[in-house]
Short mmCIF file of C-alpha atoms in Angstrom, two decimals:
data_model
loop_
_atom_site.label_atom_id
_atom_site.label_comp_id
_atom_site.label_asym_id
_atom_site.label_seq_id
_atom_site.Cartn_x
_atom_site.Cartn_y
_atom_site.Cartn_z
CA MET A 56 0.00 0.00 0.00
CA ASP A 57 1.18 3.48 -0.82
CA VAL A 58 1.80 5.35 2.38
CA GLN A 59 3.34 8.44 0.78
CA PRO A 60 1.06 11.46 1.04
CA ALA A 61 0.10 12.99 -2.30
CA LEU A 62 1.41 16.33 -1.08
CA GLU A 63 3.04 17.43 2.13
CA PHE A 64 4.69 20.73 2.89
CA ASP A 65 6.08 22.60 5.84
CA VAL A 66 7.73 25.84 4.78
CA VAL A 67 9.16 28.89 6.49
CA LEU A 68 9.20 31.92 4.24
CA HIS A 69 10.74 35.37 4.66
CA ALA A 70 10.01 38.38 2.48
CA GLY A 71 10.08 42.12 3.03
CA GLY A 72 10.87 41.85 6.74
CA ARG A 73 7.93 39.51 7.40
CA SER A 74 7.87 35.78 7.85
CA TRP A 75 5.36 32.99 7.38
CA HIS A 76 5.21 29.37 8.46
CA HIS A 77 2.74 27.24 6.53
CA THR A 78 2.03 23.54 6.55
CA GLY A 79 -0.34 21.31 4.64
CA ARG A 80 -0.92 17.69 3.83
CA MET A 81 -3.00 15.74 1.33
CA ASP A 82 -3.01 11.98 1.85
CA ARG A 83 -4.95 11.26 -1.31
CA PRO A 84 -5.18 13.00 -4.68
CA GLY A 85 -7.62 15.88 -4.74
CA THR A 86 -7.91 19.63 -4.31
CA LEU A 87 -6.25 21.40 -1.42
CA VAL A 88 -7.49 24.91 -0.75
CA LEU A 89 -5.14 27.49 0.76
CA PHE A 90 -7.64 29.82 2.39
CA GLY A 91 -7.04 33.16 4.08
CA ALA A 92 -7.06 36.93 3.82
CA SER A 93 -4.57 38.73 1.56
CA GLY A 94 -1.15 39.10 3.15
CA ALA A 95 -1.45 35.72 4.86
CA GLY A 96 1.28 34.35 2.60
CA LYS A 97 -0.87 32.18 0.32
CA THR A 98 0.75 33.28 -2.94
CA LEU A 99 4.22 33.01 -1.45
CA THR A 100 3.49 29.45 -0.31
CA LEU A 101 2.25 28.58 -3.78
CA ARG A 102 5.44 29.99 -5.26
CA ALA A 103 7.47 27.93 -2.82
CA LEU A 104 5.66 24.78 -3.96
CA ALA A 105 6.44 25.72 -7.58
CA GLY A 106 10.10 26.32 -6.75
CA LEU A 107 9.93 30.01 -7.68
CA THR A 108 10.60 31.20 -4.14
CA ARG A 109 13.09 29.41 -1.92
CA PRO A 110 11.86 28.87 1.64
CA ALA A 111 14.22 29.66 4.51
CA GLY A 112 13.51 26.23 5.92
CA GLY A 113 11.27 23.19 5.79
CA HIS A 114 10.34 20.63 3.16
CA VAL A 115 8.03 19.96 0.22
CA ARG A 116 7.17 16.40 -0.84
CA CYS A 117 4.92 15.40 -3.67
CA GLY A 118 3.99 11.75 -4.05
CA GLY A 119 7.22 9.94 -3.27
CA ARG A 120 9.39 12.82 -4.52
CA VAL A 121 11.24 15.29 -2.34
CA LEU A 122 11.08 18.68 -4.08
CA PHE A 123 12.69 20.67 -1.32
CA ASP A 124 14.27 19.82 2.01
CA THR A 125 16.62 22.00 4.02
CA ALA A 126 17.64 19.03 6.19
CA THR A 127 19.12 17.15 3.22
CA GLY A 128 19.86 20.19 1.03
CA VAL A 129 17.51 19.09 -1.75
CA VAL A 130 16.32 21.92 -3.99
CA VAL A 131 14.63 20.74 -7.19
CA PRO A 132 14.52 23.64 -9.69
CA PRO A 133 11.07 24.61 -11.03
CA GLN A 134 11.72 23.14 -14.49
CA SER A 135 12.21 19.68 -12.97
CA ARG A 136 9.35 19.71 -10.47
CA ARG A 137 6.51 18.72 -12.79
CA VAL A 138 4.23 21.41 -11.47
CA GLY A 139 1.72 23.48 -13.39
CA TYR A 140 1.60 27.05 -12.14
CA VAL A 141 -1.09 29.59 -12.98
CA PRO A 142 -0.42 33.02 -11.46
CA GLN A 143 -3.23 35.42 -10.73
CA HIS A 144 -2.71 37.35 -13.95
CA THR A 145 -2.52 34.31 -16.26
CA GLY A 146 0.70 35.45 -18.03
CA LEU A 147 -0.31 34.06 -21.43
CA PHE A 148 2.48 34.61 -23.94
CA PRO A 149 1.17 37.53 -26.05
CA TYR A 150 3.14 36.47 -29.14
CA LEU A 151 1.51 33.01 -29.35
CA ASN A 152 -2.07 32.01 -30.07
CA VAL A 153 -4.03 29.71 -27.78
CA ARG A 154 -2.61 26.55 -29.35
CA GLY A 155 0.92 27.93 -29.04
CA ASN A 156 0.36 28.78 -25.40
CA VAL A 157 -1.18 25.43 -24.51
CA GLY A 158 1.58 23.50 -26.27
CA PHE A 159 4.40 25.63 -24.86
CA GLY A 160 5.69 23.09 -22.33
CA VAL A 161 5.09 19.99 -24.46
CA PRO A 162 8.00 18.41 -26.38
CA ARG A 163 7.77 19.17 -30.09
CA ALA A 164 7.31 15.53 -31.13
CA THR A 165 4.04 15.10 -29.23
CA ARG A 166 2.94 18.73 -29.14
CA ALA A 167 0.24 18.77 -31.82
CA THR A 168 -1.50 15.59 -30.65
CA ARG A 169 -1.32 16.59 -27.00
CA VAL A 170 -2.73 20.06 -27.68
CA ASP A 171 -5.56 18.67 -29.83
CA ALA A 172 -6.50 16.14 -27.18
CA LEU A 173 -6.32 18.60 -24.30
CA LEU A 174 -8.29 21.34 -26.07
CA ALA A 175 -11.00 18.76 -26.77
CA GLU A 176 -11.02 17.43 -23.19
CA LEU A 177 -11.19 20.92 -21.74
CA ASP A 178 -13.79 22.11 -24.23
CA LEU A 179 -11.50 24.80 -25.68
CA VAL A 180 -11.28 23.76 -29.33
CA ALA A 181 -13.11 26.89 -30.53
CA LEU A 182 -10.40 29.12 -29.02
CA GLY A 183 -7.43 27.40 -30.69
CA ASP A 184 -6.45 30.11 -33.16
CA ARG A 185 -7.34 33.13 -31.03
CA ALA A 186 -4.78 35.60 -29.69
CA PRO A 187 -4.65 35.92 -25.88
CA ALA A 188 -5.59 39.61 -26.04
CA SER A 189 -8.88 38.74 -27.77
CA LEU A 190 -10.02 36.38 -24.98
CA SER A 191 -12.32 37.23 -22.08
CA GLY A 192 -10.96 36.96 -18.52
CA GLY A 193 -12.58 33.58 -18.00
CA GLU A 194 -11.26 32.25 -21.30
CA GLN A 195 -7.76 33.45 -20.45
CA GLN A 196 -7.91 31.56 -17.17
CA ARG A 197 -9.01 28.38 -18.95
CA VAL A 198 -6.21 28.64 -21.48
CA ALA A 199 -3.65 29.31 -18.74
CA ILE A 200 -4.88 26.26 -16.84
CA ALA A 201 -4.75 24.16 -20.01
CA ARG A 202 -1.19 25.35 -20.62
CA ALA A 203 -0.21 24.35 -17.09
CA LEU A 204 -1.82 20.91 -17.52
CA ALA A 205 -0.37 20.16 -20.95
CA PRO A 206 2.99 18.69 -19.83
CA GLY A 207 1.14 16.39 -17.38
CA PRO A 208 2.11 17.85 -14.00
CA GLN A 209 1.78 16.00 -10.70
CA LEU A 210 0.79 19.19 -8.99
CA LEU A 211 -1.37 22.01 -10.33
CA LEU A 212 -1.03 25.34 -8.55
CA LEU A 213 -3.75 27.95 -9.05
CA ASP A 214 -3.48 31.44 -7.58
CA GLU A 215 -6.94 33.02 -7.19
CA PRO A 216 -8.08 31.89 -10.65
CA PHE A 217 -11.58 33.28 -10.15
CA SER A 218 -10.84 36.58 -8.47
CA ALA A 219 -10.68 38.86 -11.52
CA LEU A 220 -14.01 37.63 -12.93
CA ASP A 221 -17.58 38.84 -12.54
CA ARG A 222 -20.11 36.60 -10.79
CA ALA A 223 -21.48 34.90 -13.89
CA ALA A 224 -18.04 34.16 -15.33
CA ARG A 225 -16.92 32.95 -11.94
CA ARG A 226 -19.78 30.48 -11.69
CA GLU A 227 -19.11 29.22 -15.22
CA LEU A 228 -15.39 28.79 -14.64
CA ARG A 229 -16.02 27.00 -11.36
CA ALA A 230 -18.33 24.51 -13.08
CA TRP A 231 -15.77 24.02 -15.86
CA PHE A 232 -13.04 23.47 -13.29
CA ALA A 233 -15.09 20.88 -11.39
CA ALA A 234 -16.04 19.06 -14.59
CA HIS A 235 -12.72 19.06 -16.43
CA VAL A 236 -9.70 20.06 -14.40
CA ARG A 237 -9.78 18.13 -11.18
CA ALA A 238 -9.29 14.80 -12.95
CA GLN A 239 -6.20 16.06 -14.82
CA ALA A 240 -3.71 16.43 -12.00
CA GLN A 241 -2.92 14.36 -8.93
CA VAL A 242 -3.14 17.28 -6.61
CA VAL A 243 -4.53 20.74 -7.22
CA VAL A 244 -3.59 23.50 -4.80
CA LEU A 245 -6.05 26.36 -5.06
CA VAL A 246 -5.42 29.72 -3.41
CA THR A 247 -8.56 31.67 -2.57
CA HIS A 248 -10.09 34.06 -0.08
CA ASP A 249 -13.65 33.15 -1.10
CA ALA A 250 -15.38 30.79 1.37
CA GLU A 251 -18.00 29.69 -1.14
CA GLU A 252 -15.28 28.69 -3.60
CA ALA A 253 -13.31 26.91 -0.91
CA ARG A 254 -16.33 24.89 0.16
CA SER A 255 -17.44 23.90 -3.31
CA LEU A 256 -14.06 23.00 -4.80
CA GLY A 257 -11.84 21.86 -1.92
CA ASP A 258 -11.38 18.31 -0.67
CA ARG A 259 -9.20 19.63 2.08
CA LEU A 260 -8.55 23.11 3.39
CA VAL A 261 -5.63 24.86 5.00
CA LEU A 262 -6.61 28.01 6.86
CA VAL A 263 -3.82 30.58 7.05
CA GLU A 264 -3.83 33.67 9.18
CA ASP A 265 -1.20 36.19 10.27
CA GLY A 266 1.71 34.28 8.84
CA ALA A 267 0.86 30.82 10.13
CA THR A 268 -1.38 27.86 9.41
CA VAL A 269 -4.10 27.87 12.06
CA ALA A 270 -6.34 24.98 10.99
CA GLU A 271 -6.42 22.13 8.53
CA GLY A 272 -9.15 19.67 7.60
CA ALA A 273 -12.29 19.19 5.53
CA PRO A 274 -13.47 22.58 4.21
CA ALA A 275 -16.91 22.42 5.83
CA GLU A 276 -15.39 21.48 9.14
CA VAL A 277 -12.67 24.17 9.19
CA LEU A 278 -14.83 26.98 7.80
CA GLY A 279 -17.73 25.98 10.01
CA ARG A 280 -15.53 26.50 13.00
CA SER A 281 -14.04 29.83 12.02
CA MET B 217 29.83 57.54 -61.11
CA SER B 218 31.27 54.05 -60.79
CA GLY B 219 33.25 55.21 -57.78
CA THR B 220 30.00 56.24 -56.09
CA GLY B 221 28.45 52.89 -56.98
CA PHE B 222 31.40 51.06 -55.44
CA SER B 223 31.20 53.14 -52.27
CA LEU B 224 27.48 52.56 -51.92
CA TRP B 225 27.85 48.82 -52.43
CA LEU B 226 30.82 48.70 -50.01
CA SER B 227 28.93 50.68 -47.37
CA LEU B 228 25.89 48.41 -47.66
CA ARG B 229 28.00 45.26 -47.35
CA VAL B 230 29.94 46.67 -44.39
CA ALA B 231 26.77 47.79 -42.60
CA LEU B 232 24.94 44.51 -43.22
CA LEU B 233 27.86 42.39 -42.05
CA ALA B 234 28.49 44.60 -39.01
CA THR B 235 24.80 44.44 -38.06
CA ALA B 236 24.61 40.67 -38.53
CA VAL B 237 27.64 40.17 -36.30
CA VAL B 238 26.95 42.80 -33.67
CA LEU B 239 23.27 42.03 -33.14
CA PRO B 240 23.62 38.54 -31.60
CA ILE B 241 26.68 39.64 -29.61
CA GLY B 242 24.90 42.75 -28.38
CA VAL B 243 21.75 40.82 -27.44
CA LEU B 244 23.83 38.33 -25.44
CA ILE B 245 25.71 41.12 -23.62
CA ALA B 246 22.39 42.88 -22.95
CA HIS B 247 20.97 39.64 -21.55
CA VAL B 248 23.92 39.09 -19.23
CA GLN B 249 23.96 42.71 -18.09
CA ALA B 250 20.20 42.78 -17.50
CA ARG B 251 20.09 39.42 -15.72
CA TRP B 252 23.11 39.26 -13.43
CA ARG B 253 25.02 41.53 -11.07
CA TYR B 254 28.59 40.30 -10.88
CA PRO B 255 31.96 41.82 -10.00
CA GLY B 256 33.01 43.85 -13.02
CA HIS B 257 29.43 44.51 -14.18
CA GLY B 258 30.03 48.26 -14.22
CA LEU B 259 33.36 47.85 -16.03
CA VAL B 260 31.70 45.85 -18.82
CA THR B 261 28.98 48.48 -19.16
CA THR B 262 31.62 51.23 -19.35
CA VAL B 263 33.75 49.46 -21.95
CA VAL B 264 30.75 48.59 -24.12
CA LEU B 265 29.35 52.13 -23.99
CA LEU B 266 32.67 53.99 -24.39
CA PRO B 267 32.51 54.16 -28.22
CA LEU B 268 29.26 56.08 -27.85
CA VAL B 269 31.00 58.86 -25.93
CA LEU B 270 34.61 58.83 -27.11
CA PRO B 271 35.58 60.73 -30.25
CA PRO B 272 35.51 58.12 -33.03
CA THR B 273 39.16 58.80 -33.74
CA VAL B 274 40.00 57.69 -30.21
CA THR B 275 38.00 54.49 -30.61
CA GLY B 276 39.76 54.02 -33.93
CA TYR B 277 43.12 54.51 -32.24
CA TYR B 278 42.26 51.79 -29.71
CA LEU B 279 41.28 49.48 -32.54
CA VAL B 280 44.62 50.13 -34.24
CA MET B 281 46.40 49.34 -30.95
CA LEU B 282 44.40 46.12 -30.76
CA LEU B 283 44.24 44.97 -34.38
CA GLY B 284 47.05 46.89 -36.16
CA ARG B 285 50.14 45.13 -37.48
CA GLU B 286 51.83 45.72 -34.12
CA GLY B 287 48.64 45.45 -32.11
CA LEU B 288 47.79 43.20 -29.23
CA LEU B 289 45.89 40.76 -31.44
CA GLY B 290 47.08 42.06 -34.79
CA ALA B 291 50.80 41.26 -34.21
CA PRO B 292 50.36 37.51 -33.51
CA LEU B 293 47.87 37.31 -36.37
CA HIS B 294 50.38 38.98 -38.69
CA GLN B 295 53.20 36.64 -37.59
CA LEU B 296 50.98 33.61 -38.07
CA THR B 297 49.41 34.45 -41.41
CA GLY B 298 51.42 37.33 -42.80
CA ALA B 299 48.14 39.23 -43.18
CA SER B 300 46.64 42.19 -41.40
CA ILE B 301 43.12 43.47 -41.37
CA MET B 302 44.36 47.07 -41.50
CA PHE B 303 43.14 48.91 -44.64
CA THR B 304 40.82 46.08 -45.69
CA PHE B 305 37.09 45.50 -45.99
CA TRP B 306 37.28 43.64 -42.68
CA ALA B 307 38.70 46.72 -40.98
CA CYS B 308 35.63 48.68 -42.14
CA ALA B 309 33.32 45.95 -40.81
CA VAL B 310 35.06 45.58 -37.42
CA THR B 311 35.03 49.34 -36.90
CA ALA B 312 31.38 49.67 -37.85
CA ALA B 313 30.47 46.79 -35.52
CA THR B 314 32.41 48.32 -32.63
CA MET B 315 30.66 51.64 -33.06
CA ALA B 316 27.23 49.98 -33.34
CA LEU B 317 27.61 47.70 -30.31
CA PRO B 318 26.69 50.24 -27.60
CA LEU B 319 23.47 51.15 -29.41
CA VAL B 320 22.42 47.50 -29.57
CA VAL B 321 23.28 46.81 -25.93
CA ARG B 322 21.53 49.97 -24.69
CA THR B 323 18.36 49.36 -26.65
CA VAL B 324 17.99 45.65 -25.90
CA GLN B 325 19.14 45.77 -22.27
CA GLY B 326 16.42 48.31 -21.50
CA ALA B 327 13.81 46.02 -23.07
CA PHE B 328 15.08 42.97 -21.16
CA GLU B 329 15.03 44.87 -17.87
CA ALA B 330 11.43 45.94 -18.48
CA LEU B 331 10.16 42.36 -19.03
CA ASP B 332 7.60 41.01 -16.58
CA PRO B 333 9.40 38.14 -14.78
CA THR B 334 6.13 36.18 -14.58
CA TYR B 335 6.58 34.92 -18.15
CA GLU B 336 9.95 33.38 -17.36
CA GLU B 337 8.65 31.86 -14.15
CA ILE B 338 5.81 30.21 -16.04
CA ALA B 339 8.29 28.92 -18.64
CA ALA B 340 10.38 27.42 -15.85
CA THR B 341 7.39 25.58 -14.36
CA LEU B 342 6.60 24.31 -17.88
CA GLY B 343 10.00 22.61 -17.92
CA LEU B 344 12.15 25.11 -19.84
CA GLY B 345 15.78 25.56 -18.81
CA PRO B 346 17.59 28.91 -18.97
CA VAL B 347 18.66 28.61 -22.64
CA ALA B 348 15.20 27.61 -23.87
CA THR B 349 13.66 30.37 -21.78
CA PHE B 350 16.04 32.89 -23.32
CA LEU B 351 15.20 31.76 -26.85
CA ARG B 352 11.46 31.13 -26.45
CA VAL B 353 10.46 33.83 -23.94
CA ARG B 354 12.94 36.68 -23.61
CA ILE B 355 13.78 37.04 -27.31
CA PRO B 356 10.16 36.97 -28.56
CA LEU B 357 9.01 39.34 -25.81
CA ALA B 358 11.79 41.79 -26.69
CA TRP B 359 11.79 41.25 -30.44
CA ARG B 360 10.63 44.78 -31.28
CA ALA B 361 13.53 46.27 -29.36
CA ILE B 362 15.88 43.78 -31.02
CA VAL B 363 14.71 44.75 -34.51
CA ALA B 364 14.93 48.43 -33.56
CA ALA B 365 18.47 47.79 -32.29
CA GLY B 366 19.34 46.14 -35.60
CA VAL B 367 18.04 49.16 -37.52
CA LEU B 368 20.02 51.54 -35.32
CA ALA B 369 23.14 49.39 -35.66
CA PHE B 370 22.78 49.41 -39.43
CA ALA B 371 22.38 53.19 -39.39
CA ARG B 372 25.42 53.69 -37.19
CA ALA B 373 27.45 51.29 -39.31
CA ILE B 374 26.61 52.90 -42.63
CA GLY B 375 27.44 56.36 -41.27
CA GLU B 376 30.74 55.45 -39.58
CA PHE B 377 33.58 57.82 -40.49
CA GLY B 378 36.21 58.68 -37.87
CA ALA B 379 37.19 55.28 -36.55
CA THR B 380 37.04 53.77 -40.04
CA MET B 381 39.50 56.40 -41.19
CA MET B 382 41.93 55.26 -38.47
CA LEU B 383 41.74 51.48 -38.98
CA ALA B 384 40.70 51.12 -42.63
CA GLY B 385 42.10 54.30 -44.09
CA ASN B 386 40.47 55.73 -47.18
CA VAL B 387 41.78 53.43 -49.88
CA PRO B 388 39.98 54.09 -53.19
CA GLY B 389 38.36 50.97 -54.54
CA ARG B 390 38.88 49.16 -51.23
CA THR B 391 37.85 50.96 -48.04
CA ASN B 392 36.32 54.21 -49.29
CA THR B 393 32.85 53.86 -47.77
CA MET B 394 30.16 56.47 -48.46
CA PRO B 395 31.02 58.85 -45.61
CA LEU B 396 34.70 58.73 -46.58
CA GLU B 397 33.75 59.39 -50.22
CA VAL B 398 31.79 62.47 -49.15
CA PHE B 399 34.94 63.77 -47.49
CA SER B 400 37.09 62.96 -50.55
CA ALA B 401 34.63 64.54 -52.97
CA TYR B 402 34.44 67.66 -50.83
CA LEU B 403 38.24 67.92 -50.59
CA ALA B 404 38.55 67.48 -54.35
CA GLY B 405 35.97 70.20 -54.92
CA ASP B 406 33.72 67.70 -56.74
CA ASP B 407 30.45 69.22 -55.57
CA ALA B 408 28.22 67.24 -57.92
CA ARG B 409 29.50 63.93 -56.54
CA ALA B 410 29.33 65.18 -52.96
CA HIS B 411 25.71 66.16 -53.52
CA VAL B 412 24.73 62.73 -54.80
CA LEU B 413 26.52 60.98 -51.92
CA VAL B 414 25.04 63.26 -49.29
CA LEU B 415 21.56 62.81 -50.73
CA LEU B 416 21.91 59.01 -50.80
CA LEU B 417 23.13 58.87 -47.19
CA THR B 418 20.36 61.22 -46.07
CA VAL B 419 17.66 59.08 -47.70
CA VAL B 420 19.02 55.88 -46.15
CA SER B 421 19.22 57.53 -42.73
CA ALA B 422 15.70 58.97 -42.96
CA VAL B 423 14.28 55.57 -43.86
CA VAL B 424 16.10 54.08 -40.88
CA ILE B 425 14.64 56.68 -38.52
CA VAL B 426 11.10 56.11 -39.79
CA VAL B 427 11.40 52.33 -39.42
CA ALA B 428 12.95 52.54 -35.95
CA GLU B 429 10.30 54.99 -34.73
CA ARG B 430 7.46 52.81 -36.02
CA LEU B 431 8.88 49.77 -34.29
CA ALA B 432 9.39 51.63 -31.04
CA ARG B 433 5.85 53.00 -30.94
CA ARG B 434 3.79 49.91 -31.72
CA PRO B 435 2.68 47.90 -28.69
CA ILE B 436 4.15 44.48 -27.97
CA GLY B 437 2.23 41.52 -29.34
#
């Protein structure tokens, strides 16, 4: 039996004279919500999981792989972590169309087939030839998520994917996410400050406040208590 | 008029070669300077930008000290091959490239420094190493500045006079580029020829300015 947790992290982060200590654990594949007010260090933790920010101490393990560990000196660079990262402002490459963006991290030999398959699975075929600037906010988020999923990451990291959208677009994207995205990655880590979102999408929730993790458990349980 | 034709053709070849050589070198230097702070960073910036500020004759003098028959690099080259680049086509090209380098580095370094780091972070999480990120993210994001730098380099190269005079001389039928021909025609009192040359150089320069301005003003994408 596999006893390795799907994701486990315990990171100490310093930035701009402040520090944060966040922990989280997912025993099984699913969606982990990092929930808390802005300034609680959610984005920074996400960046640490991606390997874009180096924690001052702690460890990050994903499946059986150690991605970061100060005790043993392991620091896996972002390009070798097999993580998909979607920052708050999607960062779609403006000089590539949707297909080019989605296929960006896929080796050339399999790129076309992978992109075709993924666009079909994620219901994005109609957008294939569009330029990022011509897409709505919700469409940009979908394409950015598709791009992050294309190389087949173990871990998908989403930073407030719904926050820049109006209510209708938010509801639509949430339904799309539940229907299409969750099955694509082993573990999804979703950063949000929206309780409704956390409840409906999370399998497990980490509540962060004032630079530390204060509670962890099933979303209904943790949010019910707070 | 055949002399004018030769000069025009020579100037175009010199400027094209100088641009082709200096553009990749300049982009690489700009990348390194924009990306890393290392001991000697300021020294590299100073050396690269010096030709922009020094009188061209001084830059030319340095090039002679470096590449001349008794120069730092020129002497061993001469001993080895019996040849020297002094007073040749290559001297024109090297000089033009040296004078164009600071314009390329300045233009492209500014563009690299203004890039949003998010794009490179995303590329890293998508599995790209530093070289692939440079080629597939930084270059395409900065391509307008790179093309503009190429246009400016070409303009600087085709207009080079002072340093070329020092390293390449003004050998008729060999190193007499357009700007040198203007000088010769003027000295000889050949106003008609001078007029034609001046007009040609002005047209080329005006076209370059229009192209560079258009590139600089259009948004990225």
